[in-house]
């Protein structure tokens, strides 16, 4: 990324200084292989005439299993993560409740409502942003049919505790692992903790197939059932009674996914190195906090979030985001609003107690630019711009107030 004219580098762009970047830098972007790396496989796929239900998808499932240390028969490739979550929860007969965090992407909740199940939203923990296992325990009751955990930004949730809770109540543990391909807890990779774990392969993820998902199961029988559901519920004939949908991954997507998987270790190393720079450059800024990892947890850092204490920082989260936008720096307010405050779930869900931590995170968390091939210099420009905004906080707040009056 090319820096702007730095003659005004000591003044934030919103106050008339030069922006940190001439062209906008997004909060995320895909890290893709060169065409020469995948052209041979693409040519073979096209020449074969088999573009679905073929050997590339099967190879991708095998390679995923090898990476996670499980059997290929337990891995099911699907068209996307949301489809995978819907299929996973279709294993549960309605009616019933599914306990899950509210601080997550709305696809987690949609998978339940699509299956006529009631999401029961519970609170998060302030340090790692993951679901509070104590809140889950309090929410589990006679109507509970499953527990759903989420790897928030790639950080493992309290999987051991959730596993014990699920086993104690005889219900499945389903993990939304959309962010988690490459995450580890106590030496065990994500994919090995839940009865079903569902990974995303969309463009912002550490492994991408363009669009796609991977479902990893504890039992082969579960995976076999999901394969049938992935294929419209058909096993031997169209009269099979199993519910299903078309959730197949194409051969072309699998080619891209396999190439991306080969780069995973390198990509994760770079992401973690860049996160270290963010911590080094911003760790001493009063009023800024970071997601903290539990002992034994290794995150993918699908996203890098700062938490804004507006009283201490002297600036609200949304004002900081506007100031960074003036610098041509993209940000994302994950997950705002949280699921229990979204109209799409009104009347279809219930909330277990006040979700104070969740609401605070949704109000204060801001994701900064991070992607696997990002240059170190760009990260340092982002952090310098952020520090500059904080240093001029009073003037920035005043200018934003003036601008809002002009817009009214």
Tab-separated table of C-alpha atoms in Angstrom:
chain	number	residue	atom	x	y	z
A	1	UNK	CA	0.000	0.000	0.000
A	2	UNK	CA	1.371	3.419	-0.930
A	3	UNK	CA	1.588	6.026	1.840
A	4	UNK	CA	0.031	9.410	1.191
A	5	UNK	CA	1.934	12.683	1.171
A	6	UNK	CA	3.223	12.808	4.736
A	7	UNK	CA	3.673	16.582	4.889
A	8	UNK	CA	0.661	16.604	7.225
A	9	UNK	CA	1.599	13.441	9.054
A	10	UNK	CA	1.302	14.961	12.537
A	11	UNK	CA	-2.307	15.991	11.947
A	12	UNK	CA	-5.155	13.473	11.601
A	13	UNK	CA	-6.853	13.501	8.219
A	14	UNK	CA	-10.175	14.457	9.761
A	15	UNK	CA	-8.484	17.652	10.989
A	16	UNK	CA	-7.015	18.447	7.590
A	17	UNK	CA	-3.866	16.324	7.560
A	18	UNK	CA	-2.941	13.887	4.812
A	19	UNK	CA	-4.584	10.464	5.158
A	20	UNK	CA	-2.369	7.544	6.119
A	21	UNK	CA	-3.215	5.761	2.843
A	22	UNK	CA	-3.967	7.179	-0.596
A	23	UNK	CA	-6.311	4.292	-1.361
A	24	UNK	CA	-8.604	2.627	1.182
A	25	UNK	CA	-7.105	-0.319	3.049
A	26	UNK	CA	-9.821	-2.889	3.870
A	27	UNK	CA	-10.288	-4.564	7.220
A	28	UNK	CA	-9.795	-7.950	5.501
A	29	UNK	CA	-8.977	-9.362	2.097
A	30	UNK	CA	-8.399	-12.865	0.721
A	31	UNK	CA	-4.914	-14.328	0.448
A	32	UNK	CA	-5.026	-16.261	-2.817
A	33	UNK	CA	-2.604	-18.506	-4.714
A	34	UNK	CA	-1.236	-17.416	-8.057
A	35	UNK	CA	-3.035	-18.739	-11.115
A	36	UNK	CA	0.006	-20.791	-12.085
A	37	UNK	CA	-0.305	-22.747	-8.832
A	38	UNK	CA	-3.821	-23.971	-9.579
A	39	UNK	CA	-4.061	-23.791	-13.373
A	40	UNK	CA	-3.052	-27.425	-13.894
A	41	UNK	CA	-5.703	-28.760	-11.511
A	42	UNK	CA	-8.334	-26.437	-12.961
A	43	UNK	CA	-7.552	-27.661	-16.468
A	44	UNK	CA	-7.861	-31.285	-15.338
A	45	UNK	CA	-11.225	-30.584	-13.709
A	46	UNK	CA	-12.589	-28.881	-16.808
A	47	UNK	CA	-11.222	-31.564	-19.105
A	48	UNK	CA	-12.835	-34.292	-17.003
A	49	UNK	CA	-16.283	-32.737	-17.198
A	50	UNK	CA	-16.767	-33.525	-13.500
A	51	UNK	CA	-17.339	-30.276	-11.633
A	52	UNK	CA	-19.273	-31.601	-8.633
A	53	UNK	CA	-19.221	-34.831	-6.598
A	54	UNK	CA	-15.683	-35.446	-7.819
A	55	UNK	CA	-12.124	-36.292	-6.765
A	56	UNK	CA	-11.055	-32.738	-5.849
A	57	UNK	CA	-13.636	-32.499	-3.077
A	58	UNK	CA	-12.692	-35.960	-1.835
A	59	UNK	CA	-9.004	-34.992	-1.810
A	60	UNK	CA	-9.806	-31.783	0.068
A	61	UNK	CA	-11.696	-33.774	2.696
A	62	UNK	CA	-8.749	-36.176	3.067
A	63	UNK	CA	-6.210	-33.356	3.388
A	64	UNK	CA	-8.362	-31.567	5.951
A	65	UNK	CA	-8.640	-34.769	7.969
A	66	UNK	CA	-4.867	-35.223	7.876
A	67	UNK	CA	-4.321	-31.653	9.060
A	68	UNK	CA	-6.722	-32.119	11.980
A	69	UNK	CA	-5.572	-35.618	12.856
A	70	UNK	CA	-8.877	-37.330	12.182
A	71	UNK	CA	-10.292	-39.767	9.626
A	72	UNK	CA	-11.362	-38.651	6.126
A	73	UNK	CA	-14.746	-40.310	6.615
A	74	UNK	CA	-15.486	-37.737	9.351
A	75	UNK	CA	-15.036	-34.662	7.105
A	76	UNK	CA	-17.808	-33.340	4.859
A	77	UNK	CA	-17.203	-30.469	2.417
A	78	UNK	CA	-20.182	-28.157	1.899
A	79	UNK	CA	-21.082	-25.099	-0.162
A	80	UNK	CA	-20.596	-22.664	2.732
A	81	UNK	CA	-20.430	-22.497	6.504
A	82	UNK	CA	-24.021	-21.332	6.956
A	83	UNK	CA	-25.244	-24.356	5.012
A	84	UNK	CA	-23.016	-26.543	7.170
A	85	UNK	CA	-24.508	-25.086	10.355
A	86	UNK	CA	-28.043	-25.540	9.025
A	87	UNK	CA	-27.275	-29.164	8.151
A	88	UNK	CA	-25.641	-29.771	11.546
A	89	UNK	CA	-28.683	-28.476	13.418
A	90	UNK	CA	-31.010	-30.392	11.084
A	91	UNK	CA	-29.788	-33.481	12.945
A	92	UNK	CA	-31.898	-32.261	15.899
A	93	UNK	CA	-35.643	-32.871	15.753
A	94	UNK	CA	-37.700	-29.787	16.649
A	95	UNK	CA	-39.135	-28.353	18.759
A	96	UNK	CA	-36.484	-27.518	21.285
A	97	UNK	CA	-33.914	-24.988	22.418
A	98	UNK	CA	-30.292	-24.495	21.452
A	99	UNK	CA	-28.084	-22.594	23.896
A	100	UNK	CA	-25.582	-20.309	22.173
A	101	UNK	CA	-23.729	-17.020	22.617
A	102	UNK	CA	-25.280	-13.782	21.429
A	103	UNK	CA	-21.854	-12.349	20.556
A	104	UNK	CA	-21.489	-14.097	17.209
A	105	UNK	CA	-22.299	-13.716	13.519
A	106	UNK	CA	-26.016	-13.982	12.801
A	107	UNK	CA	-25.581	-17.199	10.781
A	108	UNK	CA	-25.149	-19.052	14.093
A	109	UNK	CA	-28.640	-18.097	15.185
A	110	UNK	CA	-30.166	-18.442	11.718
A	111	UNK	CA	-29.088	-22.084	11.583
A	112	UNK	CA	-31.293	-22.733	14.609
A	113	UNK	CA	-34.348	-20.808	13.418
A	114	UNK	CA	-34.128	-22.404	9.945
A	115	UNK	CA	-34.577	-25.732	11.736
A	116	UNK	CA	-37.512	-24.526	13.876
A	117	UNK	CA	-35.288	-24.547	16.956
A	118	UNK	CA	-35.259	-21.738	19.512
A	119	UNK	CA	-31.925	-20.003	20.145
A	120	UNK	CA	-31.331	-19.253	23.813
A	121	UNK	CA	-28.790	-16.447	23.921
A	122	UNK	CA	-26.302	-16.270	26.785
A	123	UNK	CA	-23.526	-13.902	27.788
A	124	UNK	CA	-19.848	-13.794	26.835
A	125	UNK	CA	-16.668	-13.557	28.886
A	126	UNK	CA	-14.935	-10.150	28.878
A	127	UNK	CA	-11.394	-11.417	28.288
A	128	UNK	CA	-11.588	-13.778	25.330
A	129	UNK	CA	-15.079	-12.719	24.114
A	130	UNK	CA	-16.191	-16.364	24.059
A	131	UNK	CA	-19.319	-17.836	25.581
A	132	UNK	CA	-19.518	-17.914	29.381
A	133	UNK	CA	-19.748	-21.599	30.302
A	134	UNK	CA	-21.433	-20.707	33.594
A	135	UNK	CA	-24.155	-18.888	31.682
A	136	UNK	CA	-24.551	-21.925	29.428
A	137	UNK	CA	-24.967	-24.190	32.448
A	138	UNK	CA	-27.662	-21.917	33.892
A	139	UNK	CA	-29.505	-21.856	30.563
A	140	UNK	CA	-29.617	-25.609	29.957
A	141	UNK	CA	-32.998	-27.079	30.813
A	142	UNK	CA	-35.527	-29.724	29.855
A	143	UNK	CA	-36.093	-28.178	26.419
A	144	UNK	CA	-32.394	-27.925	25.546
A	145	UNK	CA	-31.462	-30.047	22.538
A	146	UNK	CA	-27.870	-28.860	21.955
A	147	UNK	CA	-25.133	-26.488	23.067
A	148	UNK	CA	-23.490	-24.318	20.411
A	149	UNK	CA	-20.102	-22.745	21.056
A	150	UNK	CA	-18.225	-20.310	18.826
A	151	UNK	CA	-14.521	-19.701	18.203
A	152	UNK	CA	-14.751	-15.892	18.348
A	153	UNK	CA	-12.171	-14.408	15.948
A	154	UNK	CA	-10.464	-17.826	15.968
A	155	UNK	CA	-9.981	-18.108	19.750
A	156	UNK	CA	-11.094	-21.472	21.185
A	157	UNK	CA	-14.104	-21.310	23.526
A	158	UNK	CA	-14.047	-23.247	26.837
A	159	UNK	CA	-14.336	-26.541	24.964
A	160	UNK	CA	-13.504	-28.856	27.874
A	161	UNK	CA	-16.203	-27.349	30.090
A	162	UNK	CA	-18.751	-27.241	27.282
A	163	UNK	CA	-17.969	-30.869	26.463
A	164	UNK	CA	-18.611	-31.911	30.073
A	165	UNK	CA	-21.871	-29.974	30.165
A	166	UNK	CA	-23.102	-31.524	26.932
A	167	UNK	CA	-22.158	-35.035	28.034
A	168	UNK	CA	-23.754	-34.555	31.454
A	169	UNK	CA	-27.065	-33.637	29.824
A	170	UNK	CA	-26.837	-36.155	26.979
A	171	UNK	CA	-26.980	-33.498	24.262
A	172	UNK	CA	-24.606	-32.737	21.375
A	173	UNK	CA	-21.946	-30.036	21.399
A	174	UNK	CA	-21.922	-28.201	18.079
A	175	UNK	CA	-19.147	-25.687	17.453
A	176	UNK	CA	-19.366	-22.807	15.021
A	177	UNK	CA	-15.739	-22.935	13.911
A	178	UNK	CA	-16.162	-20.435	11.071
A	179	UNK	CA	-13.040	-18.536	12.172
A	180	UNK	CA	-11.097	-21.480	13.481
A	181	UNK	CA	-9.259	-23.456	10.779
A	182	UNK	CA	-5.822	-23.616	12.397
A	183	UNK	CA	-6.873	-22.872	15.988
A	184	UNK	CA	-5.499	-25.123	18.736
A	185	UNK	CA	-6.384	-25.806	22.371
A	186	UNK	CA	-3.884	-27.639	24.573
A	187	UNK	CA	-2.161	-29.103	21.529
A	188	UNK	CA	-5.358	-30.383	19.913
A	189	UNK	CA	-6.548	-28.701	16.701
A	190	UNK	CA	-10.016	-27.280	16.231
A	191	UNK	CA	-12.246	-29.928	14.722
A	192	UNK	CA	-11.596	-32.451	17.483
A	193	UNK	CA	-13.786	-31.105	20.312
A	194	UNK	CA	-17.410	-30.978	19.217
A	195	UNK	CA	-19.783	-33.649	18.039
A	196	UNK	CA	-19.915	-31.464	14.945
A	197	UNK	CA	-17.670	-28.502	14.082
A	198	UNK	CA	-18.359	-26.287	11.081
A	199	UNK	CA	-15.605	-24.260	9.384
A	200	UNK	CA	-15.930	-21.401	6.923
A	201	UNK	CA	-13.844	-21.106	3.754
A	202	UNK	CA	-15.143	-17.686	2.692
A	203	UNK	CA	-12.662	-15.072	1.400
A	204	UNK	CA	-11.752	-13.562	4.795
A	205	UNK	CA	-10.829	-16.869	6.430
A	206	UNK	CA	-7.318	-18.362	6.961
A	207	UNK	CA	-8.212	-21.099	4.453
A	208	UNK	CA	-10.462	-20.056	1.582
A	209	UNK	CA	-12.089	-21.822	-1.325
A	210	UNK	CA	-13.824	-18.643	-2.468
A	211	UNK	CA	-17.054	-19.929	-0.989
A	212	UNK	CA	-17.267	-23.135	0.954
A	213	UNK	CA	-17.311	-24.864	4.303
A	214	UNK	CA	-16.097	-28.006	6.037
A	215	UNK	CA	-17.996	-30.038	8.605
A	216	UNK	CA	-15.900	-32.227	10.899
A	217	UNK	CA	-17.706	-34.860	12.958
A	218	UNK	CA	-16.852	-36.874	16.033
A	219	UNK	CA	-18.516	-40.000	14.639
A	220	UNK	CA	-18.429	-41.462	11.124
A	221	UNK	CA	-22.159	-42.173	11.279
A	222	UNK	CA	-22.875	-38.476	11.830
A	223	UNK	CA	-20.732	-37.544	8.831
A	224	UNK	CA	-22.480	-40.153	6.686
A	225	UNK	CA	-25.848	-38.687	7.662
A	226	UNK	CA	-24.633	-35.177	6.802
A	227	UNK	CA	-23.351	-36.362	3.404
A	228	UNK	CA	-26.836	-37.535	2.594
A	229	UNK	CA	-28.379	-34.284	3.861
A	230	UNK	CA	-25.826	-32.341	1.779
A	231	UNK	CA	-27.225	-34.126	-1.277
A	232	UNK	CA	-30.898	-33.164	-0.789
A	233	UNK	CA	-31.319	-36.001	1.697
A	234	UNK	CA	-30.928	-38.578	-1.064
A	235	UNK	CA	-29.071	-41.806	-0.377
A	236	UNK	CA	-30.326	-44.349	-2.911
A	237	UNK	CA	-33.431	-42.735	-4.374
A	238	UNK	CA	-35.379	-39.507	-4.459
A	239	UNK	CA	-37.966	-41.088	-2.150
A	240	UNK	CA	-35.567	-41.215	0.820
A	241	UNK	CA	-37.258	-39.526	3.801
A	242	UNK	CA	-34.257	-37.610	5.184
A	243	UNK	CA	-34.445	-33.814	5.189
A	244	UNK	CA	-31.705	-32.152	3.168
A	245	UNK	CA	-30.668	-29.455	0.766
A	246	UNK	CA	-28.142	-28.916	-1.993
A	247	UNK	CA	-25.033	-28.158	0.019
A	248	UNK	CA	-22.383	-29.626	-2.264
A	249	UNK	CA	-19.019	-27.950	-2.824
A	250	UNK	CA	-17.915	-27.671	-6.451
A	251	UNK	CA	-14.694	-29.191	-7.754
A	252	UNK	CA	-13.449	-25.715	-8.717
A	253	UNK	CA	-13.884	-24.436	-5.173
A	254	UNK	CA	-12.081	-27.499	-3.852
A	255	UNK	CA	-9.062	-26.791	-6.078
A	256	UNK	CA	-8.752	-23.315	-4.559
A	257	UNK	CA	-9.321	-24.655	-1.049
A	258	UNK	CA	-6.585	-27.277	-1.397
A	259	UNK	CA	-4.095	-24.652	-2.582
A	260	UNK	CA	-5.058	-22.396	0.320
A	261	UNK	CA	-4.646	-25.242	2.810
A	262	UNK	CA	-1.075	-25.765	1.615
A	263	UNK	CA	-0.332	-22.169	2.657
A	264	UNK	CA	-2.074	-22.330	6.022
A	265	UNK	CA	0.976	-22.652	8.287
A	266	UNK	CA	2.712	-19.741	6.563
A	267	UNK	CA	-0.430	-17.622	6.651
A	268	UNK	CA	-1.031	-18.259	10.344
A	269	UNK	CA	2.567	-17.416	11.234
A	270	UNK	CA	2.273	-14.101	9.439
A	271	UNK	CA	-1.066	-13.251	11.040
A	272	UNK	CA	0.312	-13.951	14.505
A	273	UNK	CA	3.411	-11.872	13.784
A	274	UNK	CA	1.266	-8.937	12.653
A	275	UNK	CA	-0.957	-9.258	15.725
A	276	UNK	CA	2.213	-9.042	17.816
A	277	UNK	CA	3.054	-5.742	16.113
A	278	UNK	CA	-0.418	-4.396	16.852
A	279	UNK	CA	0.035	-5.332	20.503
A	280	UNK	CA	3.503	-3.778	20.663
A	281	UNK	CA	2.398	-0.543	18.995
A	282	UNK	CA	-0.918	-0.063	20.802
A	283	UNK	CA	-0.487	-1.935	24.070
A	284	UNK	CA	0.473	1.216	25.984
A	285	UNK	CA	-2.466	3.329	24.765
A	286	UNK	CA	-4.724	3.979	27.782
A	287	UNK	CA	-8.278	2.936	27.028
A	288	UNK	CA	-7.451	0.318	24.391
A	289	UNK	CA	-7.656	-3.380	25.205
A	290	UNK	CA	-7.217	-6.614	23.261
A	291	UNK	CA	-8.821	-10.042	23.239
A	292	UNK	CA	-6.897	-12.244	25.662
A	293	UNK	CA	-6.315	-15.933	24.964
A	294	UNK	CA	-7.009	-18.545	27.656
A	295	UNK	CA	-4.134	-20.808	28.771
A	296	UNK	CA	-3.245	-23.346	26.084
A	297	UNK	CA	-5.215	-21.539	23.372
A	298	UNK	CA	-3.762	-20.706	19.952
A	299	UNK	CA	-5.924	-18.407	17.836
A	300	UNK	CA	-6.093	-18.017	14.078
A	301	UNK	CA	-6.712	-14.285	14.584
A	302	UNK	CA	-9.248	-14.271	11.817
A	303	UNK	CA	-9.878	-10.761	13.145
A	304	UNK	CA	-7.896	-8.409	15.374
A	305	UNK	CA	-10.198	-6.458	17.681
A	306	UNK	CA	-9.434	-3.622	20.058
A	307	UNK	CA	-11.858	-2.811	22.863
A	308	UNK	CA	-12.391	0.895	23.450
A	309	UNK	CA	-12.893	2.267	26.957
A	310	UNK	CA	-14.275	5.636	25.884
A	311	UNK	CA	-13.817	7.280	29.290
A	312	UNK	CA	-10.140	6.393	29.433
A	313	UNK	CA	-9.404	6.825	25.726
A	314	UNK	CA	-11.306	10.089	25.489
A	315	UNK	CA	-13.072	8.905	22.347
A	316	UNK	CA	-15.986	6.592	21.592
A	317	UNK	CA	-15.558	3.481	19.447
A	318	UNK	CA	-17.684	4.866	16.630
A	319	UNK	CA	-15.761	8.153	16.625
A	320	UNK	CA	-12.479	6.268	16.421
A	321	UNK	CA	-13.867	4.317	13.458
A	322	UNK	CA	-14.862	7.551	11.702
A	323	UNK	CA	-11.441	9.030	12.313
A	324	UNK	CA	-9.767	5.943	10.859
A	325	UNK	CA	-12.117	6.015	7.862
A	326	UNK	CA	-10.830	9.519	7.103
A	327	UNK	CA	-7.347	7.957	7.036
A	328	UNK	CA	-8.645	5.450	4.435
A	329	UNK	CA	-8.430	2.676	7.032
A	330	UNK	CA	-11.301	0.194	7.073
A	331	UNK	CA	-12.690	-1.174	10.336
A	332	UNK	CA	-15.515	-3.521	11.342
A	333	UNK	CA	-17.806	-3.397	14.379
A	334	UNK	CA	-18.164	-7.108	15.168
A	335	UNK	CA	-20.719	-8.132	16.433
A	336	UNK	CA	-22.949	-5.092	16.590
A	337	UNK	CA	-25.776	-5.435	17.309
A	338	UNK	CA	-25.510	-8.799	19.055
A	339	UNK	CA	-28.038	-11.451	18.135
A	340	UNK	CA	-30.393	-10.931	21.071
A	341	UNK	CA	-30.906	-7.314	19.961
A	342	UNK	CA	-31.498	-8.095	16.280
A	343	UNK	CA	-35.050	-7.886	14.963
A	344	UNK	CA	-34.563	-11.022	12.868
A	345	UNK	CA	-34.660	-13.089	16.082
A	346	UNK	CA	-37.522	-11.238	17.787
A	347	UNK	CA	-40.203	-13.731	18.771
A	348	UNK	CA	-38.031	-16.654	17.658
A	349	UNK	CA	-35.572	-16.737	20.561
A	350	UNK	CA	-35.161	-16.020	24.230
A	351	UNK	CA	-32.395	-14.495	26.316
A	352	UNK	CA	-31.025	-16.003	29.517
A	353	UNK	CA	-30.527	-13.113	31.943
A	354	UNK	CA	-28.947	-9.736	31.187
A	355	UNK	CA	-26.114	-9.977	28.652
A	356	UNK	CA	-24.011	-7.104	29.984
A	357	UNK	CA	-20.641	-8.288	28.694
A	358	UNK	CA	-22.065	-9.018	25.254
A	359	UNK	CA	-23.665	-5.596	24.993
A	360	UNK	CA	-20.482	-3.891	26.175
A	361	UNK	CA	-18.376	-5.752	23.608
A	362	UNK	CA	-20.838	-4.941	20.833
A	363	UNK	CA	-20.623	-1.277	21.807
A	364	UNK	CA	-16.847	-1.100	22.249
A	365	UNK	CA	-15.087	-3.678	20.010
A	366	UNK	CA	-13.519	-2.535	16.742
A	367	UNK	CA	-11.662	-4.776	14.296
A	368	UNK	CA	-8.590	-3.319	12.580
A	369	UNK	CA	-7.115	-4.375	9.214
A	370	UNK	CA	-5.557	-7.840	9.265
A	371	UNK	CA	-4.979	-10.379	6.506
A	372	UNK	CA	-2.439	-13.086	5.854
A	373	UNK	CA	-0.357	-11.289	3.196
A	374	UNK	CA	-0.553	-7.865	4.843
A	375	UNK	CA	2.708	-5.935	4.941
A	376	UNK	CA	4.258	-4.963	8.254
A	377	UNK	CA	4.560	-1.360	7.099
A	378	UNK	CA	0.807	-1.131	6.610
A	379	UNK	CA	0.187	-2.311	10.169
A	380	UNK	CA	2.578	0.310	11.499
A	381	UNK	CA	0.810	3.016	9.466
A	382	UNK	CA	-2.529	1.908	10.894
A	383	UNK	CA	-1.226	2.033	14.453
A	384	UNK	CA	0.467	5.395	13.889
A	385	UNK	CA	-2.773	6.835	12.520
A	386	UNK	CA	-4.722	5.486	15.481
A	387	UNK	CA	-2.262	6.927	17.980
A	388	UNK	CA	-2.412	10.251	16.159
A	389	UNK	CA	-6.198	10.323	16.484
A	390	UNK	CA	-5.999	9.584	20.192
A	391	UNK	CA	-3.359	12.282	20.704
A	392	UNK	CA	-5.709	14.820	19.073
A	393	UNK	CA	-8.791	13.341	20.719
A	394	UNK	CA	-10.423	16.567	21.896
A	395	UNK	CA	-10.047	18.245	18.522
A	396	UNK	CA	-11.243	15.120	16.710
A	397	UNK	CA	-14.345	14.900	18.906
A	398	UNK	CA	-15.065	18.577	18.320
A	399	UNK	CA	-14.664	18.215	14.553
A	400	UNK	CA	-16.932	15.170	14.422
A	401	UNK	CA	-19.595	17.080	16.353
A	402	UNK	CA	-19.346	19.912	13.817
A	403	UNK	CA	-19.613	17.512	10.889
A	404	UNK	CA	-22.689	15.821	12.321
A	405	UNK	CA	-24.404	19.164	12.700
A	406	UNK	CA	-23.615	19.926	9.072
A	407	UNK	CA	-25.073	16.579	7.989
A	408	UNK	CA	-28.349	17.130	9.878
